[in-house]
């Protein structure tokens, strides 16, 4: 066993890619350094994995000799490096695994694949359907329905797979069948077939539970893998509302109060629906059902819909949805739910007024909570947070050094790509002790309404709270030639920048297909690209993403006076 430590440096004086290389080389030169990484010169930092007896000063000196400044930010022990030679577990029998992954969703798959690619023997255990939330009951089915209803709405009749002549209810049945087909196809091609390509991964069916420090019990059999990764995801959650349980929550079939899971299985379109909760899932489903022909009332406890997005964007989105016919009530506290004569009666308070709504269906979309019940976490010495999430450190390690956790079960950033990123990172850290740090600073967030909300980085308010000297540029989509040509100028682009460094801190977009625009801003935020550089970069004409460049120009110019694609 080699005792290793992880050292994070602030590096000064780097101005180009070659600088990053020079610093990396200088660090690697020092005896006892195992790995050194400078993640781009703009980052101004370096990560080093080194033996515990190496003096930080030796590294600082080596960097100084290369012409740069370095100061230690953090230095921490890496909890035991996993020194088994990959494959050596085979010699200890078929039942020994270097890594056991609990949950075969996105985080679990990414972790298992990373383990196999690093040369370790991995087991992945699943209690439900392989693929987890995203492919079965989340991203894939919801986005298929959303897209179909977008086309139905835009055309007045659907062009979706040639069934445009079908009237409402029949059309819905076709769309649902088509969605089920795609889910099955993608589960096969993106999960089952992928699994078959990795012989080092053993797939198991069953419910796993931790037993003590490093044991896992599956159907009465106990395994003691080298490391354990918990990736058990999350499930729909409702606040305690009087009468909700009696009215049929959580639903097990479409005859009861709906969750996002059962709403995506509805065989018949309801005439009316109350959607409780106006964050991403509630908003997406509310608009989808409204476009399919259901009368939708959307109720939100907080003062605005999309409550965690930029305020201007929330307001503009609300206006578009109301224009489409959705009824939206914010600042509404539900106090009671009843089911009378087959209808849901929902009572609550807005301000000092009691209001009652009723509808044929009730969909509760008030959030998701981590799947941690019955996992034996207490016995394994693993602490949970207030919302039942597994608490992890910045390397995704739990309080138990044998156990890591990733994805929705950690309660943070519930997106599939984040789950996959976390799964891979946690597996690498668990197996090799690499000590890679989970970086949440630039995570893109998309709400697939139409227009879409896409954002990354800090909002104006968050940036001010963090003490930046904030500059903001807001560009209505009506200034973007692509939007004009498409005769759809809904939305806006808002950029938040740090005046002192000229760097982008956040981007917030409301626009049709805003999800396709945000990645440019994500790269700018992640790699510290300056606004000047964004302004000087060519963006293709006519595209919506050009809106980002125009918004960058709007920091210093009146965009109304710009010529086509000219700076
Ligand atoms: C309606 C909806 C739409 C969404 N749309 C998007 C989107 O468009 N884009 C996006 O990025 N994200 C979206 N998400 C979020 C995304 O689906 C999740 O963040 C992601 O799938 C989480 O992956 P995970 O691996 O953490 O968990 P999961 O995929 O939930 O996997 C966890 C697995 O663990 C299994 N499990 C649980 N307990 C045990 C146990 N004890 N033993 C063995 N197995 C167990 C479960 O059965 C499950 O299969 C959406 C979610 C919902 C609900």
mmCIF file of N, CA and C in Angstrom, residues 102-189:
data_model
loop_
_atom_site.group_PDB
_atom_site.id
_atom_site.type_symbol
_atom_site.label_atom_id
_atom_site.label_comp_id
_atom_site.label_asym_id
_atom_site.label_seq_id
_atom_site.Cartn_x
_atom_site.Cartn_y
_atom_site.Cartn_z
ATOM 1 N N UNK A 102 -24.147 -0.604 -7.344
ATOM 2 C CA UNK A 102 -25.547 -0.877 -7.007
ATOM 3 C C UNK A 102 -26.429 0.087 -7.784
ATOM 4 N N UNK A 103 -27.182 -0.457 -8.759
ATOM 5 C CA UNK A 103 -28.040 0.369 -9.608
ATOM 6 C C UNK A 103 -27.490 0.417 -11.021
ATOM 7 N N UNK A 104 -28.333 0.015 -11.996
ATOM 8 C CA UNK A 104 -27.875 -0.010 -13.390
ATOM 9 C C UNK A 104 -28.544 1.079 -14.203
ATOM 10 N N UNK A 105 -28.487 2.319 -13.676
ATOM 11 C CA UNK A 105 -28.927 3.477 -14.448
ATOM 12 C C UNK A 105 -27.706 4.140 -15.064
ATOM 13 N N UNK A 106 -27.810 5.428 -15.326
ATOM 14 C CA UNK A 106 -26.717 6.108 -16.028
ATOM 15 C C UNK A 106 -25.452 6.171 -15.194
ATOM 16 N N UNK A 107 -25.589 6.499 -13.904
ATOM 17 C CA UNK A 107 -24.404 6.573 -13.047
ATOM 18 C C UNK A 107 -23.776 5.190 -12.918
ATOM 19 N N UNK A 108 -24.615 4.180 -12.720
ATOM 20 C CA UNK A 108 -24.127 2.807 -12.567
ATOM 21 C C UNK A 108 -23.411 2.322 -13.813
ATOM 22 N N UNK A 109 -24.007 2.571 -14.974
ATOM 23 C CA UNK A 109 -23.379 2.122 -16.224
ATOM 24 C C UNK A 109 -22.032 2.809 -16.450
ATOM 25 N N UNK A 110 -22.012 4.129 -16.239
ATOM 26 C CA UNK A 110 -20.752 4.864 -16.461
ATOM 27 C C UNK A 110 -19.672 4.333 -15.522
ATOM 28 N N UNK A 111 -20.066 4.028 -14.301
ATOM 29 C CA UNK A 111 -19.098 3.537 -13.311
ATOM 30 C C UNK A 111 -18.579 2.156 -13.714
ATOM 31 N N UNK A 112 -19.507 1.286 -14.103
ATOM 32 C CA UNK A 112 -19.108 -0.079 -14.459
ATOM 33 C C UNK A 112 -18.178 -0.071 -15.676
ATOM 34 N N UNK A 113 -18.518 0.761 -16.652
ATOM 35 C CA UNK A 113 -17.692 0.823 -17.873
ATOM 36 C C UNK A 113 -16.297 1.381 -17.541
ATOM 37 N N UNK A 114 -16.270 2.420 -16.720
ATOM 38 C CA UNK A 114 -14.966 2.991 -16.339
ATOM 39 C C UNK A 114 -14.113 1.935 -15.628
ATOM 40 N N UNK A 115 -14.748 1.197 -14.701
ATOM 41 C CA UNK A 115 -14.011 0.154 -13.977
ATOM 42 C C UNK A 115 -13.445 -0.883 -14.933
ATOM 43 N N UNK A 116 -14.285 -1.309 -15.887
ATOM 44 C CA UNK A 116 -13.837 -2.328 -16.851
ATOM 45 C C UNK A 116 -12.717 -1.774 -17.729
ATOM 46 N N UNK A 117 -12.868 -0.513 -18.157
ATOM 47 C CA UNK A 117 -11.833 0.078 -19.021
ATOM 48 C C UNK A 117 -10.495 0.223 -18.286
ATOM 49 N N UNK A 118 -10.571 0.400 -16.976
ATOM 50 C CA UNK A 118 -9.331 0.518 -16.197
ATOM 51 C C UNK A 118 -8.728 -0.859 -15.901
ATOM 52 N N UNK A 119 -9.448 -1.896 -16.304
ATOM 53 C CA UNK A 119 -8.895 -3.248 -16.161
ATOM 54 C C UNK A 119 -9.339 -3.981 -14.909
ATOM 55 N N UNK A 120 -10.390 -3.497 -14.256
ATOM 56 C CA UNK A 120 -10.854 -4.154 -13.023
ATOM 57 C C UNK A 120 -12.074 -5.033 -13.294
ATOM 58 N N UNK A 121 -12.352 -5.863 -12.318
ATOM 59 C CA UNK A 121 -13.507 -6.758 -12.423
ATOM 60 C C UNK A 121 -14.677 -6.124 -11.673
ATOM 61 N N UNK A 122 -15.794 -5.964 -12.391
ATOM 62 C CA UNK A 122 -16.902 -5.181 -11.854
ATOM 63 C C UNK A 122 -18.189 -6.001 -11.846
ATOM 64 N N UNK A 123 -19.001 -5.813 -10.790
ATOM 65 C CA UNK A 123 -20.358 -6.365 -10.791
ATOM 66 C C UNK A 123 -21.322 -5.198 -10.734
ATOM 67 N N UNK A 124 -22.430 -5.321 -11.458
ATOM 68 C CA UNK A 124 -23.452 -4.260 -11.408
ATOM 69 C C UNK A 124 -24.781 -4.928 -11.114
ATOM 70 N N UNK A 125 -25.424 -4.488 -10.042
ATOM 71 C CA UNK A 125 -26.657 -5.152 -9.620
ATOM 72 C C UNK A 125 -27.841 -4.206 -9.780
ATOM 73 N N UNK A 126 -28.947 -4.738 -10.299
ATOM 74 C CA UNK A 126 -30.129 -3.915 -10.570
ATOM 75 C C UNK A 126 -31.374 -4.602 -10.005
ATOM 76 N N UNK A 127 -32.174 -3.808 -9.264
ATOM 77 C CA UNK A 127 -33.387 -4.357 -8.657
ATOM 78 C C UNK A 127 -34.600 -4.206 -9.570
ATOM 79 N N UNK A 128 -34.546 -3.263 -10.501
ATOM 80 C CA UNK A 128 -35.709 -3.018 -11.368
ATOM 81 C C UNK A 128 -35.370 -3.276 -12.823
ATOM 82 N N UNK A 129 -35.605 -2.252 -13.669
ATOM 83 C CA UNK A 129 -35.367 -2.407 -15.109
ATOM 84 C C UNK A 129 -34.019 -1.811 -15.463
ATOM 85 N N UNK A 130 -33.262 -2.579 -16.226
ATOM 86 C CA UNK A 130 -31.935 -2.103 -16.602
ATOM 87 C C UNK A 130 -32.041 -0.764 -17.375
ATOM 88 N N UNK A 131 -31.124 0.134 -17.096
ATOM 89 C CA UNK A 131 -31.155 1.441 -17.760
ATOM 90 C C UNK A 131 -31.636 2.545 -16.824
ATOM 91 N N UNK A 132 -32.406 2.164 -15.795
ATOM 92 C CA UNK A 132 -32.835 3.146 -14.794
ATOM 93 C C UNK A 132 -33.821 4.170 -15.315
ATOM 94 N N UNK A 133 -33.783 5.348 -14.730
ATOM 95 C CA UNK A 133 -34.813 6.372 -14.965
ATOM 96 C C UNK A 133 -34.794 6.918 -16.394
ATOM 97 N N UNK A 134 -33.625 7.342 -16.867
ATOM 98 C CA UNK A 134 -33.559 8.137 -18.098
ATOM 99 C C UNK A 134 -34.225 7.434 -19.275
ATOM 100 N N UNK A 135 -33.780 6.229 -19.557
ATOM 101 C CA UNK A 135 -34.296 5.574 -20.763
ATOM 102 C C UNK A 135 -35.710 5.035 -20.544
ATOM 103 N N UNK A 136 -36.022 4.609 -19.335
ATOM 104 C CA UNK A 136 -37.308 3.927 -19.113
ATOM 105 C C UNK A 136 -38.462 4.865 -18.766
ATOM 106 N N UNK A 137 -38.211 5.801 -17.832
ATOM 107 C CA UNK A 137 -39.332 6.626 -17.349
ATOM 108 C C UNK A 137 -38.972 8.116 -17.257
ATOM 109 N N UNK A 138 -37.871 8.518 -17.880
ATOM 110 C CA UNK A 138 -37.421 9.908 -17.731
ATOM 111 C C UNK A 138 -37.207 10.592 -19.064
ATOM 112 N N UNK A 139 -35.919 10.896 -19.347
ATOM 113 C CA UNK A 139 -35.564 11.710 -20.518
ATOM 114 C C UNK A 139 -36.172 11.186 -21.823
ATOM 115 N N UNK A 140 -35.975 9.906 -22.098
ATOM 116 C CA UNK A 140 -36.336 9.390 -23.433
ATOM 117 C C UNK A 140 -37.853 9.419 -23.660
ATOM 118 N N UNK A 141 -38.663 8.801 -22.780
ATOM 119 C CA UNK A 141 -40.106 8.866 -23.047
ATOM 120 C C UNK A 141 -40.654 10.293 -23.002
ATOM 121 N N UNK A 142 -40.154 11.121 -22.051
ATOM 122 C CA UNK A 142 -40.725 12.473 -21.957
ATOM 123 C C UNK A 142 -40.368 13.292 -23.193
ATOM 124 N N UNK A 143 -39.107 13.200 -23.642
ATOM 125 C CA UNK A 143 -38.725 14.021 -24.792
ATOM 126 C C UNK A 143 -39.383 13.539 -26.089
ATOM 127 N N UNK A 144 -39.683 12.252 -26.166
ATOM 128 C CA UNK A 144 -40.391 11.745 -27.352
ATOM 129 C C UNK A 144 -41.796 12.344 -27.391
ATOM 130 N N UNK A 145 -42.479 12.344 -26.270
ATOM 131 C CA UNK A 145 -43.836 12.912 -26.225
ATOM 132 C C UNK A 145 -43.816 14.415 -26.478
ATOM 133 N N UNK A 146 -42.830 15.078 -25.855
ATOM 134 C CA UNK A 146 -42.744 16.540 -26.013
ATOM 135 C C UNK A 146 -42.563 16.900 -27.484
ATOM 136 N N UNK A 147 -41.640 16.180 -28.138
ATOM 137 C CA UNK A 147 -41.363 16.482 -29.549
ATOM 138 C C UNK A 147 -42.609 16.229 -30.405
ATOM 139 N N UNK A 148 -43.295 15.114 -30.148
ATOM 140 C CA UNK A 148 -44.492 14.790 -30.927
ATOM 141 C C UNK A 148 -45.549 15.882 -30.743
ATOM 142 N N UNK A 149 -45.726 16.335 -29.512
ATOM 143 C CA UNK A 149 -46.754 17.343 -29.255
ATOM 144 C C UNK A 149 -46.346 18.713 -29.778
ATOM 145 N N UNK A 150 -45.051 18.954 -29.860
ATOM 146 C CA UNK A 150 -44.571 20.202 -30.456
ATOM 147 C C UNK A 150 -44.973 20.245 -31.928
ATOM 148 N N UNK A 151 -44.754 19.116 -32.596
ATOM 149 C CA UNK A 151 -45.071 19.068 -34.019
ATOM 150 C C UNK A 151 -46.574 19.158 -34.240
ATOM 151 N N UNK A 152 -47.314 18.486 -33.388
ATOM 152 C CA UNK A 152 -48.779 18.501 -33.451
ATOM 153 C C UNK A 152 -49.281 19.935 -33.289
ATOM 154 N N UNK A 153 -48.663 20.624 -32.341
ATOM 155 C CA UNK A 153 -49.056 21.995 -32.039
ATOM 156 C C UNK A 153 -48.684 22.921 -33.192
ATOM 157 N N UNK A 154 -47.452 22.762 -33.689
ATOM 158 C CA UNK A 154 -46.971 23.675 -34.728
ATOM 159 C C UNK A 154 -47.752 23.527 -36.020
ATOM 160 N N UNK A 155 -48.070 22.309 -36.361
ATOM 161 C CA UNK A 155 -48.722 22.081 -37.642
ATOM 162 C C UNK A 155 -50.235 22.181 -37.524
ATOM 163 N N UNK A 156 -50.727 22.200 -36.306
ATOM 164 C CA UNK A 156 -52.181 22.151 -36.146
ATOM 165 C C UNK A 156 -52.635 20.724 -36.325
ATOM 166 N N UNK A 157 -51.843 19.941 -36.961
ATOM 167 C CA UNK A 157 -52.057 18.515 -37.102
ATOM 168 C C UNK A 157 -50.681 17.877 -37.148
ATOM 169 N N UNK A 158 -50.534 16.638 -36.714
ATOM 170 C CA UNK A 158 -49.193 16.096 -36.553
ATOM 171 C C UNK A 158 -48.598 15.549 -37.836
ATOM 172 N N UNK A 159 -47.272 15.803 -37.925
ATOM 173 C CA UNK A 159 -46.538 15.149 -39.009
ATOM 174 C C UNK A 159 -45.789 13.957 -38.459
ATOM 175 N N UNK A 160 -46.051 13.649 -37.200
ATOM 176 C CA UNK A 160 -45.282 12.629 -36.503
ATOM 177 C C UNK A 160 -45.515 11.241 -37.090
ATOM 178 N N UNK A 161 -44.494 10.683 -37.672
ATOM 179 C CA UNK A 161 -44.555 9.348 -38.268
ATOM 180 C C UNK A 161 -45.787 9.124 -39.148
ATOM 181 N N UNK A 162 -46.193 10.152 -39.861
ATOM 182 C CA UNK A 162 -47.236 9.967 -40.863
ATOM 183 C C UNK A 162 -48.629 9.714 -40.328
ATOM 184 N N UNK A 163 -48.883 10.020 -39.067
ATOM 185 C CA UNK A 163 -50.219 9.735 -38.538
ATOM 186 C C UNK A 163 -51.033 11.032 -38.420
ATOM 187 N N UNK A 164 -50.723 11.982 -39.320
ATOM 188 C CA UNK A 164 -51.313 13.305 -39.174
ATOM 189 C C UNK A 164 -52.818 13.369 -39.380
ATOM 190 N N UNK A 165 -53.413 12.346 -39.942
ATOM 191 C CA UNK A 165 -54.845 12.442 -40.194
ATOM 192 C C UNK A 165 -55.663 11.962 -38.999
ATOM 193 N N UNK A 166 -54.964 11.420 -37.994
ATOM 194 C CA UNK A 166 -55.711 10.866 -36.869
ATOM 195 C C UNK A 166 -56.193 11.973 -35.933
ATOM 196 N N UNK A 167 -57.423 11.887 -35.474
ATOM 197 C CA UNK A 167 -57.896 12.882 -34.519
ATOM 198 C C UNK A 167 -57.293 12.666 -33.133
ATOM 199 N N UNK A 168 -57.399 13.673 -32.264
ATOM 200 C CA UNK A 168 -56.768 13.722 -30.945
ATOM 201 C C UNK A 168 -56.517 12.421 -30.216
ATOM 202 N N UNK A 169 -57.571 11.753 -29.738
ATOM 203 C CA UNK A 169 -57.398 10.610 -28.848
ATOM 204 C C UNK A 169 -56.656 9.467 -29.531
ATOM 205 N N UNK A 170 -57.016 9.221 -30.790
ATOM 206 C CA UNK A 170 -56.397 8.111 -31.513
ATOM 207 C C UNK A 170 -54.917 8.422 -31.747
ATOM 208 N N UNK A 171 -54.658 9.705 -32.054
ATOM 209 C CA UNK A 171 -53.301 10.153 -32.288
ATOM 210 C C UNK A 171 -52.444 9.918 -31.031
ATOM 211 N N UNK A 172 -53.016 10.235 -29.893
ATOM 212 C CA UNK A 172 -52.307 10.059 -28.615
ATOM 213 C C UNK A 172 -51.873 8.604 -28.447
ATOM 214 N N UNK A 173 -52.808 7.679 -28.738
ATOM 215 C CA UNK A 173 -52.499 6.253 -28.593
ATOM 216 C C UNK A 173 -51.322 5.865 -29.494
ATOM 217 N N UNK A 174 -51.285 6.436 -30.705
ATOM 218 C CA UNK A 174 -50.179 6.129 -31.637
ATOM 219 C C UNK A 174 -48.856 6.661 -31.095
ATOM 220 N N UNK A 175 -48.920 7.887 -30.592
ATOM 221 C CA UNK A 175 -47.703 8.508 -30.069
ATOM 222 C C UNK A 175 -47.164 7.699 -28.893
ATOM 223 N N UNK A 176 -48.079 7.247 -28.028
ATOM 224 C CA UNK A 176 -47.653 6.470 -26.863
ATOM 225 C C UNK A 176 -47.009 5.153 -27.310
ATOM 226 N N UNK A 177 -47.604 4.514 -28.296
ATOM 227 C CA UNK A 177 -47.064 3.238 -28.786
ATOM 228 C C UNK A 177 -45.682 3.466 -29.401
ATOM 229 N N UNK A 178 -45.563 4.557 -30.138
ATOM 230 C CA UNK A 178 -44.300 4.882 -30.774
ATOM 231 C C UNK A 178 -43.217 5.151 -29.724
ATOM 232 N N UNK A 179 -43.612 5.853 -28.678
ATOM 233 C CA UNK A 179 -42.699 6.164 -27.570
ATOM 234 C C UNK A 179 -42.220 4.862 -26.908
ATOM 235 N N UNK A 180 -43.149 3.936 -26.667
ATOM 236 C CA UNK A 180 -42.772 2.668 -26.026
ATOM 237 C C UNK A 180 -41.765 1.901 -26.897
ATOM 238 N N UNK A 181 -41.999 1.981 -28.205
ATOM 239 C CA UNK A 181 -41.103 1.288 -29.145
ATOM 240 C C UNK A 181 -39.685 1.871 -29.057
ATOM 241 N N UNK A 182 -39.598 3.206 -29.029
ATOM 242 C CA UNK A 182 -38.284 3.854 -28.970
ATOM 243 C C UNK A 182 -37.577 3.535 -27.646
ATOM 244 N N UNK A 183 -38.342 3.546 -26.551
ATOM 245 C CA UNK A 183 -37.759 3.233 -25.244
ATOM 246 C C UNK A 183 -37.156 1.823 -25.287
ATOM 247 N N UNK A 184 -37.915 0.868 -25.824
ATOM 248 C CA UNK A 184 -37.426 -0.518 -25.875
ATOM 249 C C UNK A 184 -36.167 -0.612 -26.748
ATOM 250 N N UNK A 185 -36.202 0.093 -27.897
ATOM 251 C CA UNK A 185 -35.035 0.079 -28.813
ATOM 252 C C UNK A 185 -33.801 0.644 -28.122
ATOM 253 N N UNK A 186 -33.996 1.769 -27.436
ATOM 254 C CA UNK A 186 -32.832 2.427 -26.830
ATOM 255 C C UNK A 186 -32.328 1.670 -25.602
ATOM 256 N N UNK A 187 -33.244 1.038 -24.883
ATOM 257 C CA UNK A 187 -32.803 0.216 -23.735
ATOM 258 C C UNK A 187 -31.903 -0.916 -24.248
ATOM 259 N N UNK A 188 -32.310 -1.482 -25.385
ATOM 260 C CA UNK A 188 -31.524 -2.576 -25.964
ATOM 261 C C UNK A 188 -30.166 -2.070 -26.464
ATOM 262 N N UNK A 189 -30.218 -0.997 -27.308
ATOM 263 C CA UNK A 189 -28.974 -0.604 -27.976
ATOM 264 C C UNK A 189 -28.012 0.157 -27.068
#
